[in-house]
Short mmCIF file of C-alpha atoms and ligand atoms in Angstrom, two decimals:
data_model
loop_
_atom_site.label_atom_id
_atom_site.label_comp_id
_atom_site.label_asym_id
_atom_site.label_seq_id
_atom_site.Cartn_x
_atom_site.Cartn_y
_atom_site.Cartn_z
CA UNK A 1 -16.93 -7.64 -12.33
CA UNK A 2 -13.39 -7.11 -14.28
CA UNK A 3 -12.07 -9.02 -16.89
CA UNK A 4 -8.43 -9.12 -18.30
CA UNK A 5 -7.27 -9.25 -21.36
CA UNK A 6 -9.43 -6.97 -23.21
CA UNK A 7 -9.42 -6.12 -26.25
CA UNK A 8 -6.95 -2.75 -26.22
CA UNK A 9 -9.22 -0.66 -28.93
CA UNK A 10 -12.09 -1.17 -26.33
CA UNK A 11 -9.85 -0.41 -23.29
CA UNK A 12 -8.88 2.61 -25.47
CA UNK A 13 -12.37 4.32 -26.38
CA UNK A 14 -13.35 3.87 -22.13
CA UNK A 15 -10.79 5.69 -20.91
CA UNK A 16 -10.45 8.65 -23.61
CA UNK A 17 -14.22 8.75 -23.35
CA UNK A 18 -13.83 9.20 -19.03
CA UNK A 19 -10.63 11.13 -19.48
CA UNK A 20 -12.69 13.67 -21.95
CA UNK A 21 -16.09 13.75 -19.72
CA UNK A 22 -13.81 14.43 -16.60
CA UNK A 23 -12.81 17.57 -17.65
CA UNK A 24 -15.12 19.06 -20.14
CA UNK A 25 -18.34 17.84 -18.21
CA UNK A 26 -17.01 20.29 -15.31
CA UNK A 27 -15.29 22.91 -17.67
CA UNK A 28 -18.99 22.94 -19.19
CA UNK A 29 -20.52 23.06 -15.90
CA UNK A 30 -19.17 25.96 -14.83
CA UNK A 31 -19.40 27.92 -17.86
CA UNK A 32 -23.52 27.40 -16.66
CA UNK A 33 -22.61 28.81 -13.36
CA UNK A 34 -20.82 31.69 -15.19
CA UNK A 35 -23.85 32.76 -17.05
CA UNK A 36 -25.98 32.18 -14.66
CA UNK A 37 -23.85 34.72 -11.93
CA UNK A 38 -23.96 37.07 -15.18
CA UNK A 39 -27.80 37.48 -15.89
CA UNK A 40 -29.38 40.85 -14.39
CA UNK A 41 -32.57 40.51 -12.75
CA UNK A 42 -35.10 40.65 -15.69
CA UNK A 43 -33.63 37.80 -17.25
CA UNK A 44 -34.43 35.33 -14.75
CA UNK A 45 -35.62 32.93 -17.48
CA UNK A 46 -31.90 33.14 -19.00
CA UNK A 47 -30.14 31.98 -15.48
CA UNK A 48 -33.15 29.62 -15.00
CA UNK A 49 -31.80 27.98 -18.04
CA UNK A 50 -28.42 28.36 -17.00
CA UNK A 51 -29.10 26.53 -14.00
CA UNK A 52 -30.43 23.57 -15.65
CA UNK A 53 -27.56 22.98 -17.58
CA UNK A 54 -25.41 23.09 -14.92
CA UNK A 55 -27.60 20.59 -12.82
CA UNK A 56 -27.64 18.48 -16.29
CA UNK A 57 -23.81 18.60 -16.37
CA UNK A 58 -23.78 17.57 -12.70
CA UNK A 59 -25.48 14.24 -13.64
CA UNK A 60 -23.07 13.67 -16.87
CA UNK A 61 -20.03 14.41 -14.23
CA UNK A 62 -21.19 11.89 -11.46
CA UNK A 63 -22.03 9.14 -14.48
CA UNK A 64 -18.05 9.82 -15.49
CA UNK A 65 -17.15 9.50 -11.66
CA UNK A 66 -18.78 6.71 -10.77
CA UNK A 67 -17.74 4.89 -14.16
CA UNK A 68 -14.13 6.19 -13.98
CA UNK A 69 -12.32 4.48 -10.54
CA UNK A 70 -9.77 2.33 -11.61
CA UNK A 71 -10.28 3.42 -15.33
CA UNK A 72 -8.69 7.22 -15.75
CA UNK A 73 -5.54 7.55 -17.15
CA UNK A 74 -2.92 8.35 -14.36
CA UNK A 75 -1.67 10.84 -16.57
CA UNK A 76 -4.89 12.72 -16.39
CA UNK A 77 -5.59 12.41 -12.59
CA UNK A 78 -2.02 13.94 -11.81
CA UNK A 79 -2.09 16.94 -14.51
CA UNK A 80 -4.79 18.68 -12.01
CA UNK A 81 -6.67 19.27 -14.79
CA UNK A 82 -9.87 17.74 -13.42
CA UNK A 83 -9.04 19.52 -9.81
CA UNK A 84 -6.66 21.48 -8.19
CA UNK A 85 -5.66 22.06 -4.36
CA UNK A 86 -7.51 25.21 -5.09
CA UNK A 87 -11.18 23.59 -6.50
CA UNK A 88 -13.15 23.27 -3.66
CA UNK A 89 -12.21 26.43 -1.65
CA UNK A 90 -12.84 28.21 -5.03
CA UNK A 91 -16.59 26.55 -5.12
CA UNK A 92 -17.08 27.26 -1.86
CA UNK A 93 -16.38 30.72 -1.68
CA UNK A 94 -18.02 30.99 -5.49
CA UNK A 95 -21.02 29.74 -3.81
CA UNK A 96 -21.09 32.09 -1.01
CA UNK A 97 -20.27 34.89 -3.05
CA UNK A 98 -23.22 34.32 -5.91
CA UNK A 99 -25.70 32.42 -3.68
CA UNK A 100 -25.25 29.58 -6.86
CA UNK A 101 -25.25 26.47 -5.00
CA UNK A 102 -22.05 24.35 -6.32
CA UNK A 103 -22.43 20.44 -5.63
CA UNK A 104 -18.91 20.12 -4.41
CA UNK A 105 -19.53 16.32 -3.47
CA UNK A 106 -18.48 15.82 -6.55
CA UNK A 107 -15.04 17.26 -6.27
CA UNK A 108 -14.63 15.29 -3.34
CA UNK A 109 -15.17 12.08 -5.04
CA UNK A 110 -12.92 13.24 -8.13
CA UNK A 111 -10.18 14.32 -5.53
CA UNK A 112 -10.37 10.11 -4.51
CA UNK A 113 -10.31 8.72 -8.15
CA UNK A 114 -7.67 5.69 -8.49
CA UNK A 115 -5.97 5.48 -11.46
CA UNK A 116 -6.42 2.96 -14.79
CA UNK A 117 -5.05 -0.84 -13.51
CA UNK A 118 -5.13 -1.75 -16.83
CA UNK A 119 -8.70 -3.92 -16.85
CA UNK A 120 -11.98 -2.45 -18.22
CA UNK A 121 -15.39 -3.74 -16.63
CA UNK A 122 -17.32 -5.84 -18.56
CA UNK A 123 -19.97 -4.73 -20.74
CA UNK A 124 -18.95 -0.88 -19.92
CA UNK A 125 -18.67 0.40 -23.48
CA UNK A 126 -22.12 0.18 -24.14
CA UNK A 127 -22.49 2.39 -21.19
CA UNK A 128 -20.13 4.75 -22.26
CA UNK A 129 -21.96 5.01 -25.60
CA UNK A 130 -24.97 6.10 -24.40
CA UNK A 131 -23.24 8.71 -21.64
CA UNK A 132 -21.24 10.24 -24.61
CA UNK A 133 -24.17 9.96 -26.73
CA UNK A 134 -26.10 12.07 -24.30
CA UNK A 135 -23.17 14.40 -23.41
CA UNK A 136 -23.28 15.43 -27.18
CA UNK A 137 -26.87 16.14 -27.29
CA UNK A 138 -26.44 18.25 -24.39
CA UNK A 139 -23.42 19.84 -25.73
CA UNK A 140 -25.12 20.63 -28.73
CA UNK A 141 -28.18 22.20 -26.94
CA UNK A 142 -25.64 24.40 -24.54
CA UNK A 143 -23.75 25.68 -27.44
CA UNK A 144 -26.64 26.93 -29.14
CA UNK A 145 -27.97 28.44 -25.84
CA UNK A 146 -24.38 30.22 -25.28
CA UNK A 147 -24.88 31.42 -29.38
CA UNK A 148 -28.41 32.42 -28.77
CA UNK A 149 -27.46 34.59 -25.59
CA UNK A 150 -24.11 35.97 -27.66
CA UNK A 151 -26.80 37.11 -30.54
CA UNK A 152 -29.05 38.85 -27.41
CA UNK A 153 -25.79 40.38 -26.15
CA UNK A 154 -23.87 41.75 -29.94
CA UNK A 155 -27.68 43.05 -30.61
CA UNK A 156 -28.24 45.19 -27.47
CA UNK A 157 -31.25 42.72 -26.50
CA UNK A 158 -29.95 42.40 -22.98
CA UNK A 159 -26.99 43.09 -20.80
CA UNK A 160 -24.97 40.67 -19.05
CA UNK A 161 -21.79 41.29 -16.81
CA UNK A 162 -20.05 38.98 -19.25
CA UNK A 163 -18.41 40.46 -21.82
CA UNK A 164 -19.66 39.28 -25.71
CA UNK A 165 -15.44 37.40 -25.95
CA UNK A 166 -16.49 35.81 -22.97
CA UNK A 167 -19.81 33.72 -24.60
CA UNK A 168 -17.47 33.11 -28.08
CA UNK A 169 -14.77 31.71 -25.92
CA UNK A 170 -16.96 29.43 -24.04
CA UNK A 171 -19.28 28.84 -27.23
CA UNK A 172 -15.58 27.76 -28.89
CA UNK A 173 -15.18 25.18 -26.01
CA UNK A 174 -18.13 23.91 -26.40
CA UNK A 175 -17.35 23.57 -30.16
CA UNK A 176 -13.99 21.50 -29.28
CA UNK A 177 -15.80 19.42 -26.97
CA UNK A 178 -18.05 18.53 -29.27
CA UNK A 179 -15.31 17.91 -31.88
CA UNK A 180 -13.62 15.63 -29.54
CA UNK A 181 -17.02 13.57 -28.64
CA UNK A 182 -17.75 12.80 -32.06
CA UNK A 183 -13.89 11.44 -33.32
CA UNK A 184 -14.61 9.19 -30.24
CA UNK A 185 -18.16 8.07 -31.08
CA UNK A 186 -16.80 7.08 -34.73
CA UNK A 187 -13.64 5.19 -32.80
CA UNK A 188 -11.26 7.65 -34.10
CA UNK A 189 -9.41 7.79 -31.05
CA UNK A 190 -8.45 10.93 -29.79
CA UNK A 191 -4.72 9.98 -29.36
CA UNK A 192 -4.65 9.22 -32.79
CA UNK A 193 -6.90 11.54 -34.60
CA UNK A 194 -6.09 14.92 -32.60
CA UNK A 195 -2.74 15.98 -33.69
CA UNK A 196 -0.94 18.22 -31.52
CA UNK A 197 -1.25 21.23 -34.07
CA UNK A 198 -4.96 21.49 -33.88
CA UNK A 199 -4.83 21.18 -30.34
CA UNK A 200 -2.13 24.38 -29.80
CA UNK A 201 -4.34 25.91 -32.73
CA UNK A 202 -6.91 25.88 -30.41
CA UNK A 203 -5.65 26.43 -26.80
CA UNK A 204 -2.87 28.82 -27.77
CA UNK A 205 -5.82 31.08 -28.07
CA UNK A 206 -8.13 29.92 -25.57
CA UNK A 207 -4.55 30.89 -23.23
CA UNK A 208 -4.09 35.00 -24.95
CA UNK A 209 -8.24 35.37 -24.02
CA UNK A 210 -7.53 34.11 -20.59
CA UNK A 211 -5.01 36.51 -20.10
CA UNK A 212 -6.76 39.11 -22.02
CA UNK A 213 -10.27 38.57 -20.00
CA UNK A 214 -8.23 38.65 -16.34
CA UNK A 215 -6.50 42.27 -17.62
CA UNK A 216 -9.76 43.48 -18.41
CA UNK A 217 -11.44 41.95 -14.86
CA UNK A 218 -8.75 43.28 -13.13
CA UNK A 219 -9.13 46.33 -10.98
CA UNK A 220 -7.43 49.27 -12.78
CA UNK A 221 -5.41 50.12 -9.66
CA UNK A 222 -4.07 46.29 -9.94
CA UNK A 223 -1.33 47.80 -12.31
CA UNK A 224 1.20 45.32 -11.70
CA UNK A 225 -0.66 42.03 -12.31
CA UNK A 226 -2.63 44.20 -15.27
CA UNK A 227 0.97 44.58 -16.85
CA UNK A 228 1.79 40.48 -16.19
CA UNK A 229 -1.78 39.47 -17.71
CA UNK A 230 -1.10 41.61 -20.58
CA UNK A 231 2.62 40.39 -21.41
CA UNK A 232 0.77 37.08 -20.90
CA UNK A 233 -1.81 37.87 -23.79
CA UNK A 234 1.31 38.98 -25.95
CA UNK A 235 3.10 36.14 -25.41
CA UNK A 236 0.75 33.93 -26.70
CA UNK A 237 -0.64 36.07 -29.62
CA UNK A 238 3.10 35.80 -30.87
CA UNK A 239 2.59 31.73 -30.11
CA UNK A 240 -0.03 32.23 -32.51
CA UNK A 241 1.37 33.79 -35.13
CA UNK A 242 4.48 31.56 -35.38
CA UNK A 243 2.18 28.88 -35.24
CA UNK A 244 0.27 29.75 -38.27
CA UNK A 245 3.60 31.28 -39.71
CA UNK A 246 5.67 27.98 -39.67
CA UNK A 247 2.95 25.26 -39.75
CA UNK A 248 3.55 21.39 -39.25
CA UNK A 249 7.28 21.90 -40.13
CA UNK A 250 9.02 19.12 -38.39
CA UNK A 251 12.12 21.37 -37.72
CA UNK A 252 10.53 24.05 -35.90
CA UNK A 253 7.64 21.63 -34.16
CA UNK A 254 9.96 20.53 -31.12
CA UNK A 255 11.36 24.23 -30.35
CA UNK A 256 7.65 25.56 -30.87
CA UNK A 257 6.49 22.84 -28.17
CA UNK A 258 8.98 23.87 -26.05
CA UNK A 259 7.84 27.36 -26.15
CA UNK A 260 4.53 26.51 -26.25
CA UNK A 261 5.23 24.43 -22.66
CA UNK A 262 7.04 27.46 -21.10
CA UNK A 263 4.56 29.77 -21.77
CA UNK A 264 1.38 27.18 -20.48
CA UNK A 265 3.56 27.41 -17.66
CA UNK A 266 3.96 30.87 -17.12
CA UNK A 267 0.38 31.37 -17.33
CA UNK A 268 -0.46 28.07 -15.13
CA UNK A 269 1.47 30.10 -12.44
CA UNK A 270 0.19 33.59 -13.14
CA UNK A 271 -3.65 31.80 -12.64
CA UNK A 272 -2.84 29.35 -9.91
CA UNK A 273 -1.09 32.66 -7.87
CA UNK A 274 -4.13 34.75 -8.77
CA UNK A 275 -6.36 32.10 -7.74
CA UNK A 276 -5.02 32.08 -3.64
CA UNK A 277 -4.55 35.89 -3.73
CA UNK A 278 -8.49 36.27 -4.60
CA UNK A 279 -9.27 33.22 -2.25
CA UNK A 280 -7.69 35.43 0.11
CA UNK A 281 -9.08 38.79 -1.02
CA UNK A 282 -6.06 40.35 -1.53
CA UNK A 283 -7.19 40.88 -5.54
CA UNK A 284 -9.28 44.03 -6.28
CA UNK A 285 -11.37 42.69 -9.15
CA UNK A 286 -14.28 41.27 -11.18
CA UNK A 287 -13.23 37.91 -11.03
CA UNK A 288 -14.62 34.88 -8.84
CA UNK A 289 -11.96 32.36 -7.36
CA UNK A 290 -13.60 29.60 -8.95
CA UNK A 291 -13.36 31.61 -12.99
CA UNK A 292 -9.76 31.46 -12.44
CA UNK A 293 -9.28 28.08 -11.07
CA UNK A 294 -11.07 27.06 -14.29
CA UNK A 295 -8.85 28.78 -16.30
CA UNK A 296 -5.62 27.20 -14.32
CA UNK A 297 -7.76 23.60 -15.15
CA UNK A 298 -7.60 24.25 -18.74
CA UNK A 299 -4.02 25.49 -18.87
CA UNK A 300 -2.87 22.16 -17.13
CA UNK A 301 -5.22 20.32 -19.46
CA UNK A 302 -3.33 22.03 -22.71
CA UNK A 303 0.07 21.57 -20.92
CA UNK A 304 -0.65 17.74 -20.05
CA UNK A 305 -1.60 17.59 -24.05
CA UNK A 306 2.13 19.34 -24.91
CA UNK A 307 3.78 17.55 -22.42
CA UNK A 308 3.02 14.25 -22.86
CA UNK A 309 3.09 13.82 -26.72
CA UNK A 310 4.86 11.44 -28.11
CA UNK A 311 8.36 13.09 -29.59
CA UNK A 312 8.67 12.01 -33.68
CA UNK A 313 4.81 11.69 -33.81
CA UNK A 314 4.98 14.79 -36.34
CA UNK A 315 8.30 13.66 -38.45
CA UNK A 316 5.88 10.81 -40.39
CA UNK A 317 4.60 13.12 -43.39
CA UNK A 318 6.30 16.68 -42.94
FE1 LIG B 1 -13.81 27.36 -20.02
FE1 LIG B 2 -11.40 29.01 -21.25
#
């Protein structure tokens, strides 16, 4: 079934593709579950909708499983971006908490993903094609459900117990996903094409909502970890604002990395802790174990990006 020797743009395009699917397929997945959990009563049709998405991402997810042993990056199966230690409790209790039912099967088969060994299957590109293909239809269909329900929300339509930040942030991820999907459908490889300042652009942000979203889930009697989640959010707003302040300069790049890696870290820790106090209901609050351990997901994701950039990538041209 494997060949060696292949040809390394091909080799390239499978395993960003798989890499990308692996998390976002999930990360979109969940954001279904979200909404879903979120939708009162009389909008039944709204979480009915919801819940085909997420059954539609559970499909795209199983296609990237099955397709991805022995062709992941190692890089991405040990940044617990895809899963953490935390994943499966989290679902589980999610589940039993919403009455949502979570196919955590899947998790179990991600949790036993072997790494790349540097041979591609024959004739798998084509597949990969058509799964990123249909991932980007569906993408494009669950962003403009997510704008649709945002429009409902901003223009008192309905009520949700999302808050109107929450459908733009995961409307946004959507957007990047999409973004992503398309570089690698033209074979702009995502390596290659996604430079490091669009990507901080994008998650430095994504990180201050987090923070800013678990302040305001937060029971107000939670004072201490409403003080760290807002510190959080101000850390990362001032990210931000050196960001846009100092550019591409090649000078300040490497510090602003290094800051940008401390504070991923500082929030990875502040979300993974969170995470096993609410597992263990010690957390007075709005939030659902498995909303945080998606939130940890994507900070490992963004500090897996930081982290494993190539150094000097940025000197060419600044
Ligand atoms: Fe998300
Ligand atoms: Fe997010």
């Amino acid at each position: 079934m494997f060949e060696t020797g292949n040809v390394p743009m091909i080799g390239n395009f499978v395993r960003e593709s798989l890499d990308l699917h692996l998390f976002f397929a999930r990360i979109m997945k969940e954001h279904a579950i979200f909404m879903q959990a979120g939708f009162l009563p009389k909008d039944v049709t709204y979480a009915q909708q919801a819940e085909r998405f997420k059954c539609q991402y559970d499909e795209i997810l199983k296609e990237a499983i099955m397709l991805s042993d022995c062709t992941a990056s190692m890089a991405v199966l040990e940044s617990r971006e895809l899963v953490t230690d935390k994943t499966l409790r989290a679902e589980q209790k999610t589940q039993d908490l919403t009455g949502i039912p979570i196919d955590r099967s899947l998790t179990i088969e991600e949790l036993k993903l072997k790494p790349d060994l540097g041979t591609i299957p024959v004739g798998v590109e084509m597949h990969i094609c058509a799964l990123n293909q249909k991932t980007r239809d569906l993408t494009t269909s669950f962003a403009e459900f997510k704008a649709h329900v945002l429009e409902q929300v901003t223009q008192c339509c309905i009520t949700t117990n999302l808050f109107p930040s929450q459908f733009e942030h995961v409307y946004e991820e959507a957007v990047f996903y999409l973004k992503l999907l398309e570089r690698l459908q033209k074979n702009q490889f995502v390596d290659n094409r996604v430079d490091l300042f669009e990507q901080k652009v994008f998650w430095d942000e994504i990180m201050r909502e987090h923070a800013e979203f678990v302040r305001h889930l937060l029971d107000p009697s939670e004072k201490e970890r409403c003080r760290k989640a807002r510190d959080l959010a101000q850390l990362f707003d001032q990210l931000e604002q050196k960001l846009k302040g100092e550019g591409l300069a090649a000078a300040s790049f490497e510090r602003l990395t290094q800051e940008n890696i401390r504070a991923t870290l500082a929030i990875a820790e502040f979300k993974a802790t969170g995470t096993e106090s609410i597992l263990a209901c010690q957390v007075k609050s709005l939030l659902s174990p498995l909303l945080t351990d998606h939130t940890l997901r994507e900070a490992n994701y963004y500090l897996r990006v930081l982290q494993t950039w190539k150094s000097g990538y940025y000197g060419k041209g600044c």
